[in-house]
mmCIF file of C-alpha atoms (C1' of nucleotides) in Angstrom:
data_model
loop_
_atom_site.group_PDB
_atom_site.id
_atom_site.type_symbol
_atom_site.label_atom_id
_atom_site.label_comp_id
_atom_site.label_asym_id
_atom_site.label_seq_id
_atom_site.Cartn_x
_atom_site.Cartn_y
_atom_site.Cartn_z
ATOM 1 C CA MET Z 1 0.043 -0.218 -0.323
ATOM 2 C CA ILE Z 2 1.288 3.617 -1.066
ATOM 3 C CA LYS Z 3 0.854 6.797 0.138
ATOM 4 C CA ILE Z 4 -0.561 9.671 -1.882
ATOM 5 C CA GLY Z 5 2.998 11.217 -2.458
ATOM 6 C CA GLU Z 6 3.770 7.757 -4.733
ATOM 7 C CA LEU Z 7 0.493 7.780 -5.910
ATOM 8 C CA SER Z 8 1.500 11.219 -7.560
ATOM 9 C CA LYS Z 9 5.155 9.236 -8.614
ATOM 10 C CA VAL Z 10 4.371 7.042 -9.929
ATOM 11 C CA THR Z 11 0.999 8.064 -12.226
ATOM 12 C CA GLY Z 12 2.783 11.131 -13.130
ATOM 13 C CA CYS Z 13 -0.588 12.956 -11.952
ATOM 14 C CA SER Z 14 -0.730 15.532 -8.753
ATOM 15 C CA VAL Z 15 -1.493 15.100 -5.738
ATOM 16 C CA GLN Z 16 -4.608 18.042 -5.653
ATOM 17 C CA THR Z 17 -5.430 16.206 -8.836
ATOM 18 C CA ILE Z 18 -5.797 12.625 -7.634
ATOM 19 C CA ARG Z 19 -7.545 14.066 -5.238
ATOM 20 C CA HIS Z 20 -9.540 15.842 -7.051
ATOM 21 C CA TYR Z 21 -10.651 12.885 -8.901
ATOM 22 C CA GLU Z 22 -11.749 10.895 -5.948
ATOM 23 C CA LYS Z 23 -13.743 13.910 -4.838
ATOM 24 C CA GLU Z 24 -15.770 13.421 -8.340
ATOM 25 C CA GLN Z 25 -15.991 9.998 -8.241
ATOM 26 C CA LEU Z 26 -13.509 9.406 -10.904
ATOM 27 C CA ILE Z 27 -11.855 6.603 -9.147
ATOM 28 C CA ALA Z 28 -12.987 4.717 -5.717
ATOM 29 C CA SER Z 29 -12.443 6.576 -2.150
ATOM 30 C CA ALA Z 30 -8.768 5.492 -1.202
ATOM 31 C CA GLU Z 31 -8.080 3.476 2.409
ATOM 32 C CA ARG Z 32 -7.311 5.271 5.464
ATOM 33 C CA SER Z 33 -4.158 5.250 7.487
ATOM 34 C CA GLU Z 34 -4.815 4.837 11.221
ATOM 35 C CA GLY Z 35 -3.784 8.831 10.974
ATOM 36 C CA ASN Z 36 -6.248 9.378 8.186
ATOM 37 C CA PHE Z 37 -3.857 8.844 5.343
ATOM 38 C CA ARG Z 38 -5.219 7.964 1.798
ATOM 39 C CA LEU Z 39 -3.269 4.002 0.781
ATOM 40 C CA TYR Z 40 -3.543 3.087 -2.529
ATOM 41 C CA ASP Z 41 -3.030 -0.450 -4.224
ATOM 42 C CA GLU Z 42 -1.861 -1.550 -7.812
ATOM 43 C CA VAL Z 43 -5.411 -1.659 -8.509
ATOM 44 C CA ALA Z 44 -6.480 1.577 -7.803
ATOM 45 C CA VAL Z 45 -2.996 2.788 -10.046
ATOM 46 C CA GLU Z 46 -4.437 1.278 -13.019
ATOM 47 C CA GLN Z 47 -7.878 2.885 -12.135
ATOM 48 C CA LEU Z 48 -6.041 6.340 -11.806
ATOM 49 C CA LEU Z 49 -3.730 5.460 -15.380
ATOM 50 C CA PHE Z 50 -7.500 4.636 -17.534
ATOM 51 C CA VAL Z 51 -8.706 8.511 -16.037
ATOM 52 C CA LYS Z 52 -5.015 9.621 -16.893
ATOM 53 C CA HIS Z 53 -4.959 8.045 -20.360
ATOM 54 C CA CYS Z 54 -8.572 9.519 -20.425
ATOM 55 C CA ARG Z 55 -7.777 12.764 -19.997
ATOM 56 C CA SER Z 56 -4.871 12.905 -22.211
ATOM 57 C CA LEU Z 57 -7.735 12.489 -25.001
ATOM 58 C CA ASP Z 58 -9.434 15.491 -23.668
ATOM 59 C CA LEU Z 59 -12.741 13.730 -22.955
ATOM 60 C CA SER Z 60 -14.089 15.518 -19.899
ATOM 61 C CA LEU Z 61 -14.478 14.447 -16.945
ATOM 62 C CA PRO Z 62 -18.428 13.359 -16.682
ATOM 63 C CA GLU Z 63 -17.274 11.846 -19.765
ATOM 64 C CA ILE Z 64 -14.433 9.707 -18.230
ATOM 65 C CA ARG Z 65 -17.355 9.013 -15.297
ATOM 66 C CA GLN Z 66 -20.039 7.358 -17.988
ATOM 67 C CA LEU Z 67 -17.074 5.827 -19.369
ATOM 68 C CA LEU Z 68 -16.352 3.699 -16.354
ATOM 69 C CA GLY Z 69 -19.863 3.520 -15.434
ATOM 70 C CA LEU Z 70 -20.371 1.494 -19.001
ATOM 71 C CA SER Z 71 -17.361 -0.591 -18.503
ATOM 72 C CA ARG Z 72 -19.128 -1.384 -14.951
ATOM 73 C CA SER Z 73 -22.130 -2.910 -16.678
ATOM 74 C CA PRO Z 74 -20.200 -5.975 -18.509
ATOM 75 C CA GLY Z 75 -24.277 -6.568 -20.662
ATOM 76 C CA ALA Z 76 -23.956 -3.338 -22.010
ATOM 77 C CA GLN Z 77 -23.980 -2.686 -25.447
ATOM 78 C CA CYS Z 78 -20.541 -1.015 -26.204
ATOM 79 C CA ASP Z 79 -22.653 1.611 -28.463
ATOM 80 C CA ASP Z 80 -22.790 3.403 -26.065
ATOM 81 C CA VAL Z 81 -19.092 3.933 -25.460
ATOM 82 C CA ASN Z 82 -18.938 4.138 -29.586
ATOM 83 C CA ARG Z 83 -21.433 7.360 -29.784
ATOM 84 C CA MET Z 84 -19.320 9.185 -26.883
ATOM 85 C CA MET Z 85 -16.249 8.680 -28.430
ATOM 86 C CA ASP Z 86 -17.619 10.047 -32.149
ATOM 87 C CA ARG Z 87 -19.478 12.399 -30.557
ATOM 88 C CA HIS Z 88 -15.904 13.721 -29.078
ATOM 89 C CA ILE Z 89 -13.402 12.841 -32.698
ATOM 90 C CA GLU Z 90 -16.612 15.444 -34.198
ATOM 91 C CA GLN Z 91 -15.467 18.189 -30.962
ATOM 92 C CA VAL Z 92 -12.001 18.049 -31.594
ATOM 93 C CA GLU Z 93 -12.353 18.400 -35.257
ATOM 94 C CA ALA Z 94 -14.641 20.913 -35.350
ATOM 95 C CA ARG Z 95 -11.885 22.443 -32.991
ATOM 96 C CA ILE Z 96 -9.407 21.945 -35.179
ATOM 97 C CA GLN Z 97 -11.212 23.366 -37.837
ATOM 98 C CA GLU Z 98 -11.901 26.717 -36.397
ATOM 99 C CA LEU Z 99 -8.318 26.709 -34.746
ATOM 100 C CA THR Z 100 -7.012 26.595 -39.152
ATOM 101 C CA LYS Z 101 -9.479 29.409 -40.049
ATOM 102 C CA LEU Z 102 -8.093 31.054 -37.224
ATOM 103 C CA ASN Z 103 -4.348 30.683 -38.267
ATOM 104 C CA GLU Z 104 -5.237 31.810 -41.369
ATOM 105 C CA GLN Z 105 -6.319 35.361 -40.236
ATOM 106 C CA LEU Z 106 -4.153 35.680 -37.680
ATOM 107 C CA ARG Z 107 -1.630 35.292 -40.433
ATOM 108 C CA MET Z 108 -3.211 37.786 -42.925
ATOM 109 C CA LEU Z 109 -3.382 40.058 -40.382
ATOM 110 C CA ARG Z 110 0.257 39.424 -39.603
ATOM 111 C CA ARG Z 111 1.104 40.476 -42.923
ATOM 112 C CA SER Z 112 -0.508 43.664 -42.853
ATOM 113 C CA CYS Z 113 2.160 44.939 -40.502
ATOM 114 C CA SER Z 114 5.772 45.271 -41.943
ATOM 115 C CA ASN Z 115 7.959 46.200 -38.351
ATOM 116 C CA ARG Z 116 9.672 49.542 -37.951
ATOM 117 C CA ARG Z 117 6.301 51.571 -38.554
ATOM 118 C CA THR Z 118 4.758 53.431 -36.197
ATOM 119 C CA VAL Z 119 1.813 52.192 -34.381
ATOM 120 C CA GLU Z 120 0.081 54.858 -36.003
ATOM 121 C CA GLN Z 121 0.434 53.487 -39.624
ATOM 122 C CA CYS Z 122 0.431 49.834 -38.104
ATOM 123 C CA GLY Z 123 -1.722 47.301 -40.589
ATOM 124 C CA ILE Z 124 -2.605 44.939 -37.698
ATOM 125 C CA LEU Z 125 -3.742 47.717 -35.472
ATOM 126 C CA ARG Z 126 -6.261 49.246 -38.375
ATOM 127 C CA ASN Z 127 -7.359 45.915 -38.863
ATOM 128 C CA LEU Z 128 -8.919 45.087 -36.177
ATOM 129 C CA SER Z 129 -10.552 48.500 -36.003
ATOM 130 C CA ALA Z 130 -12.320 47.020 -39.144
ATOM 131 C CA THR Z 131 -15.461 44.843 -38.713
ATOM 132 C CA PRO Z 132 -14.791 41.555 -38.094
ATOM 133 C CA VAL Z 133 -15.164 38.728 -41.284
ATOM 134 C CA SER Z 134 -18.115 36.489 -39.867
ATOM 135 C CA SER Z 135 -17.361 34.932 -36.801
ATOM 136 C CA GLY Z 136 -17.743 30.703 -38.240
ATOM 137 C CA MET G 1 -26.099 57.905 -26.809
ATOM 138 C CA ILE G 2 -27.469 54.074 -26.369
ATOM 139 C CA LYS G 3 -28.547 52.484 -23.593
ATOM 140 C CA ILE G 4 -25.992 48.303 -22.237
ATOM 141 C CA GLY G 5 -28.930 47.045 -24.338
ATOM 142 C CA GLU G 6 -29.019 48.709 -27.431
ATOM 143 C CA LEU G 7 -25.078 48.276 -27.379
ATOM 144 C CA SER G 8 -25.309 44.736 -27.168
ATOM 145 C CA LYS G 9 -28.193 44.365 -30.097
ATOM 146 C CA VAL G 10 -25.436 46.337 -32.014
ATOM 147 C CA THR G 11 -22.357 44.139 -31.179
ATOM 148 C CA GLY G 12 -23.944 41.246 -30.491
ATOM 149 C CA CYS G 13 -21.481 41.393 -26.849
ATOM 150 C CA SER G 14 -24.165 39.916 -24.261
ATOM 151 C CA VAL G 15 -25.566 42.700 -22.051
ATOM 152 C CA GLN G 16 -22.943 40.937 -19.432
ATOM 153 C CA THR G 17 -19.954 40.702 -20.705
ATOM 154 C CA ILE G 18 -19.980 44.625 -21.897
ATOM 155 C CA ARG G 19 -20.767 44.885 -18.427
ATOM 156 C CA HIS G 20 -17.236 42.983 -17.878
ATOM 157 C CA TYR G 21 -15.035 44.365 -20.060
ATOM 158 C CA GLU G 22 -15.777 47.478 -18.620
ATOM 159 C CA LYS G 23 -14.579 46.010 -15.093
ATOM 160 C CA GLU G 24 -11.649 44.626 -17.309
ATOM 161 C CA GLN G 25 -10.963 47.943 -18.429
ATOM 162 C CA LEU G 26 -11.211 47.011 -22.158
ATOM 163 C CA ILE G 27 -13.898 49.757 -22.905
ATOM 164 C CA ALA G 28 -13.760 53.382 -20.944
ATOM 165 C CA SER G 29 -16.311 53.458 -18.098
ATOM 166 C CA ALA G 30 -19.173 54.370 -19.714
ATOM 167 C CA GLU G 31 -21.480 57.667 -18.510
ATOM 168 C CA ARG G 32 -24.047 57.379 -17.078
ATOM 169 C CA SER G 33 -27.548 58.816 -17.476
ATOM 170 C CA GLU G 34 -29.515 60.558 -14.690
ATOM 171 C CA GLY G 35 -30.942 57.401 -13.196
ATOM 172 C CA ASN G 36 -27.316 55.805 -13.685
ATOM 173 C CA PHE G 37 -27.452 53.843 -16.592
ATOM 174 C CA ARG G 38 -24.795 53.523 -19.218
ATOM 175 C CA LEU G 39 -24.782 55.442 -21.902
ATOM 176 C CA TYR G 40 -22.735 54.351 -24.895
ATOM 177 C CA ASP G 41 -21.946 56.910 -28.477
ATOM 178 C CA GLU G 42 -20.363 55.442 -31.457
ATOM 179 C CA VAL G 43 -16.969 55.408 -30.070
ATOM 180 C CA ALA G 44 -18.074 53.529 -27.762
ATOM 181 C CA VAL G 45 -19.107 50.905 -30.694
ATOM 182 C CA GLU G 46 -16.053 51.008 -32.668
ATOM 183 C CA GLN G 47 -14.276 50.259 -29.139
ATOM 184 C CA LEU G 48 -16.392 47.410 -28.711
ATOM 185 C CA LEU G 49 -16.646 46.014 -31.365
ATOM 186 C CA PHE G 50 -12.497 46.332 -31.621
ATOM 187 C CA VAL G 51 -12.729 43.920 -28.476
ATOM 188 C CA LYS G 52 -14.516 41.774 -30.123
ATOM 189 C CA HIS G 53 -12.582 41.674 -33.331
ATOM 190 C CA CYS G 54 -9.816 40.667 -30.916
ATOM 191 C CA ARG G 55 -11.436 38.060 -29.198
ATOM 192 C CA SER G 56 -12.375 36.444 -32.225
ATOM 193 C CA LEU G 57 -9.126 35.886 -33.280
ATOM 194 C CA ASP G 58 -8.391 34.356 -29.388
ATOM 195 C CA LEU G 59 -6.599 36.831 -28.177
ATOM 196 C CA SER G 60 -7.244 36.842 -24.148
ATOM 197 C CA LEU G 61 -8.401 40.156 -22.272
ATOM 198 C CA PRO G 62 -4.482 40.790 -20.916
ATOM 199 C CA GLU G 63 -3.168 40.808 -24.408
ATOM 200 C CA ILE G 64 -6.247 43.035 -25.818
ATOM 201 C CA ARG G 65 -5.179 45.415 -23.008
ATOM 202 C CA GLN G 66 -2.157 45.318 -23.951
ATOM 203 C CA LEU G 67 -2.604 46.059 -28.027
ATOM 204 C CA LEU G 68 -5.282 48.899 -26.360
ATOM 205 C CA GLY G 69 -1.676 51.022 -24.840
ATOM 206 C CA LEU G 70 -0.229 50.280 -27.535
ATOM 207 C CA SER G 71 -2.775 51.871 -29.944
ATOM 208 C CA ARG G 72 -2.853 54.408 -27.189
ATOM 209 C CA SER G 73 1.228 55.767 -27.409
ATOM 210 C CA PRO G 74 1.508 56.086 -31.258
ATOM 211 C CA GLY G 75 5.175 57.385 -31.233
ATOM 212 C CA ALA G 76 5.721 53.610 -30.418
ATOM 213 C CA GLN G 77 6.940 51.030 -32.517
ATOM 214 C CA CYS G 78 4.549 48.180 -33.594
ATOM 215 C CA ASP G 79 7.372 45.628 -33.565
ATOM 216 C CA ASP G 80 5.344 44.890 -30.475
ATOM 217 C CA VAL G 81 2.156 44.082 -31.733
ATOM 218 C CA ASN G 82 3.869 41.781 -34.391
ATOM 219 C CA ARG G 83 5.801 40.353 -31.868
ATOM 220 C CA MET G 84 3.216 39.294 -29.683
ATOM 221 C CA MET G 85 1.054 38.154 -32.914
ATOM 222 C CA ASP G 86 3.453 35.985 -33.925
ATOM 223 C CA ARG G 87 3.337 34.367 -30.290
ATOM 224 C CA HIS G 88 -0.288 33.833 -30.439
ATOM 225 C CA ILE G 89 -0.315 32.648 -34.481
ATOM 226 C CA GLU G 90 2.981 29.761 -32.267
ATOM 227 C CA GLN G 91 0.267 29.297 -29.909
ATOM 228 C CA VAL G 92 -2.073 28.918 -32.488
ATOM 229 C CA GLU G 93 -0.562 26.032 -34.167
ATOM 230 C CA ALA G 94 0.990 24.588 -31.276
ATOM 231 C CA ARG G 95 -2.770 24.075 -30.573
ATOM 232 C CA ILE G 96 -3.887 22.528 -34.153
ATOM 233 C CA GLN G 97 -0.795 20.490 -34.071
ATOM 234 C CA GLU G 98 -1.657 18.653 -30.656
ATOM 235 C CA LEU G 99 -5.088 18.495 -31.220
ATOM 236 C CA THR G 100 -4.281 16.755 -34.625
ATOM 237 C CA LYS G 101 -2.616 13.551 -32.925
ATOM 238 C CA LEU G 102 -5.121 13.991 -30.549
ATOM 239 C CA ASN G 103 -7.655 13.094 -33.166
ATOM 240 C CA GLU G 104 -5.451 10.447 -34.971
ATOM 241 C CA GLN G 105 -5.636 8.777 -31.544
ATOM 242 C CA LEU G 106 -9.298 8.741 -31.649
ATOM 243 C CA ARG G 107 -9.139 7.147 -34.253
ATOM 244 C CA MET G 108 -7.224 4.725 -33.895
ATOM 245 C CA LEU G 109 -9.136 3.770 -30.700
ATOM 246 C CA ARG G 110 -12.381 4.063 -32.169
ATOM 247 C CA ARG G 111 -11.734 1.831 -34.304
ATOM 248 C CA SER G 112 -10.928 -0.766 -32.218
ATOM 249 C CA CYS G 113 -14.283 -1.117 -31.558
ATOM 250 C CA SER G 114 -16.791 -2.160 -33.786
ATOM 251 C CA ASN G 115 -20.358 -2.276 -32.148
ATOM 252 C CA ARG G 116 -22.382 -4.765 -31.144
ATOM 253 C CA ARG G 117 -19.939 -6.129 -28.980
ATOM 254 C CA THR G 118 -20.989 -6.085 -24.513
ATOM 255 C CA VAL G 119 -18.224 -3.547 -22.917
ATOM 256 C CA GLU G 120 -16.438 -6.505 -21.574
ATOM 257 C CA GLN G 121 -15.016 -7.448 -25.209
ATOM 258 C CA CYS G 122 -14.817 -3.715 -25.987
ATOM 259 C CA GLY G 123 -11.666 -2.762 -27.963
ATOM 260 C CA ILE G 124 -12.356 0.840 -26.959
ATOM 261 C CA LEU G 125 -12.144 0.312 -23.212
ATOM 262 C CA ARG G 126 -9.887 -1.969 -23.184
ATOM 263 C CA ASN G 127 -7.411 -0.006 -24.832
ATOM 264 C CA LEU G 128 -8.428 2.892 -22.820
ATOM 265 C CA SER G 129 -6.902 0.654 -20.039
ATOM 266 C CA ALA G 130 -3.453 0.507 -21.696
ATOM 267 C CA THR G 131 -0.615 2.591 -21.142
ATOM 268 C CA PRO G 132 -1.282 5.701 -22.606
ATOM 269 C CA VAL G 133 1.124 6.681 -25.403
ATOM 270 C CA SER G 134 3.752 9.991 -24.049
ATOM 271 C CA SER G 135 1.392 12.643 -23.060
ATOM 272 C CA GLY G 136 2.852 15.096 -26.031
ATOM 273 C "C1'" DG B 1 -51.177 59.082 -9.163
ATOM 274 C "C1'" DA B 2 -50.177 53.714 -9.141
ATOM 275 C "C1'" DT B 3 -49.611 50.270 -11.459
ATOM 276 C "C1'" DT B 4 -47.051 46.986 -15.116
ATOM 277 C "C1'" DG B 5 -43.616 45.606 -18.164
ATOM 278 C "C1'" DA B 6 -38.956 45.820 -19.203
ATOM 279 C "C1'" DC B 7 -34.957 47.485 -19.307
ATOM 280 C "C1'" DT B 8 -30.665 48.261 -15.813
ATOM 281 C "C1'" DC B 9 -28.020 48.527 -11.901
ATOM 282 C "C1'" DT B 10 -24.426 45.843 -8.122
ATOM 283 C "C1'" DA B 11 -22.843 42.011 -6.114
ATOM 284 C "C1'" DT B 12 -22.237 37.238 -6.274
ATOM 285 C "C1'" DA B 13 -22.359 32.545 -7.803
ATOM 286 C "C1'" DG B 14 -21.527 29.104 -10.834
ATOM 287 C "C1'" DT B 15 -19.037 26.828 -15.300
ATOM 288 C "C1'" DT B 16 -14.322 22.899 -15.969
ATOM 289 C "C1'" DG B 17 -10.012 20.698 -14.139
ATOM 290 C "C1'" DT B 18 -6.510 21.900 -12.566
ATOM 291 C "C1'" DT B 19 -3.360 24.611 -9.022
ATOM 292 C "C1'" DA B 20 -1.626 27.149 -5.303
ATOM 293 C "C1'" DT B 21 -2.933 28.089 0.084
ATOM 294 C "C1'" DA B 22 -3.562 28.539 4.606
ATOM 295 C "C1'" DG B 23 -3.379 26.496 8.970
ATOM 296 C "C1'" DA B 24 -3.831 21.868 11.294
ATOM 297 C "C1'" DG B 25 -2.067 16.755 11.916
ATOM 298 C "C1'" DT B 26 1.343 13.061 11.593
ATOM 299 C "C1'" DT B 27 4.701 9.864 10.291
ATOM 300 C "C1'" DT B 28 9.650 9.406 10.944
ATOM 301 C "C1'" DA B 29 14.417 10.475 11.425
ATOM 302 C "C1'" DT B 30 17.202 12.306 14.082
ATOM 303 C "C1'" DA L 1 12.042 16.392 21.899
ATOM 304 C "C1'" DT L 2 12.467 18.392 17.431
ATOM 305 C "C1'" DA L 3 12.497 19.254 13.206
ATOM 306 C "C1'" DA L 4 11.226 17.562 7.881
ATOM 307 C "C1'" DA L 5 8.968 16.058 4.937
ATOM 308 C "C1'" DC L 6 4.777 14.191 4.082
ATOM 309 C "C1'" DT L 7 -0.475 14.389 4.607
ATOM 310 C "C1'" DC L 8 -5.394 16.423 5.614
ATOM 311 C "C1'" DT L 9 -9.518 19.589 4.914
ATOM 312 C "C1'" DA L 10 -11.342 23.531 3.186
ATOM 313 C "C1'" DT L 11 -11.052 27.918 0.405
ATOM 314 C "C1'" DA L 12 -9.355 30.597 -3.213
ATOM 315 C "C1'" DA L 13 -7.415 31.117 -8.064
ATOM 316 C "C1'" DC L 14 -7.350 30.343 -12.647
ATOM 317 C "C1'" DA L 15 -10.035 32.454 -18.053
ATOM 318 C "C1'" DA L 16 -13.775 34.783 -20.115
ATOM 319 C "C1'" DC L 17 -17.609 34.590 -19.645
ATOM 320 C "C1'" DT L 18 -22.895 33.225 -18.212
ATOM 321 C "C1'" DA L 19 -26.261 33.107 -14.500
ATOM 322 C "C1'" DT L 20 -29.048 34.637 -10.728
ATOM 323 C "C1'" DA L 21 -30.758 37.557 -6.654
ATOM 324 C "C1'" DG L 22 -32.532 41.430 -5.197
ATOM 325 C "C1'" DA L 23 -32.986 46.601 -5.970
ATOM 326 C "C1'" DG L 24 -34.007 50.245 -8.860
ATOM 327 C "C1'" DT L 25 -35.623 53.303 -13.016
ATOM 328 C "C1'" DC L 26 -38.448 54.853 -17.281
ATOM 329 C "C1'" DA L 27 -42.459 54.808 -20.170
ATOM 330 C "C1'" DA L 28 -46.819 53.907 -20.899
ATOM 331 C "C1'" DT L 29 -51.052 52.805 -19.266
ATOM 332 C "C1'" DC L 30 -55.478 52.816 -16.096
#
DNA sequence: GATTGACTCTATAGTTGTTATAGAGTTTAT
DNA sequence: ATAAACTCTATAACAACTATAGAGTCAATC
């Protein structure tokens, strides 16, 4: 059994984050020592790594909670899991599109000013004052 | 002179957001009517649209404040504006790269499960339990 | 003149996923 | 006994809003 500091080292999650996940029910409530310290075993390490992996894929805490719920009802069809993943993938792709558009606009704006002018002539500031392109 | 509700309609910023921008010093403090209502003129509309345009380019409120400061000191070189834009563009591109990688991982994960299995056999859940790929 | 409805005011809390802090208690080593 | 390193809970901060409560203002109608 290890304490929270060691779990933090092993998993790469900060101590506060681990406590936060416990409060949010993403990992099981830890056993406590006599002195009220949280104690973890190998299973807890695996659970936390699962959550961490999900977070690295930008799944939200409620989404992760849902996945955990599904994985605990083994008879369920995994259509639900797939639906969530599909929705998530859509969101990520939409965000990539947004940012790509944004990037083009930023680069265009940046080209409108070459250095060594005073801001009075600065094309960037002038363009920012103009009415923005339709926000997509 | 128009009141905040009208300014909101004209600019597409919510009333609360306008008040928020005022508190954060992104727009000038509005004049007040006898009854303490904020009053705005054409200049205020332009200022708010400038801020809105910057926000649509994902510039942070502090960044916008900095731009406003620069635009108010007309003798200054616009190198500073350019530096900020360059940094911002870098950030956006880094984020695009991150999300693109993420998207690949999600799609790979998604392929690991075809529908109509029970979650016991679900490739997605199985893969999420495995040690994650190095987090970029 | 009183009331209604639409608007505005301030101040405060909620959102998301952490991170940081304060103030206290516990363990381990010296 | 004491210090260092750890842990505990509870609370606030971050960003950029959004939402709410409770009160005040204004124009129009009865």
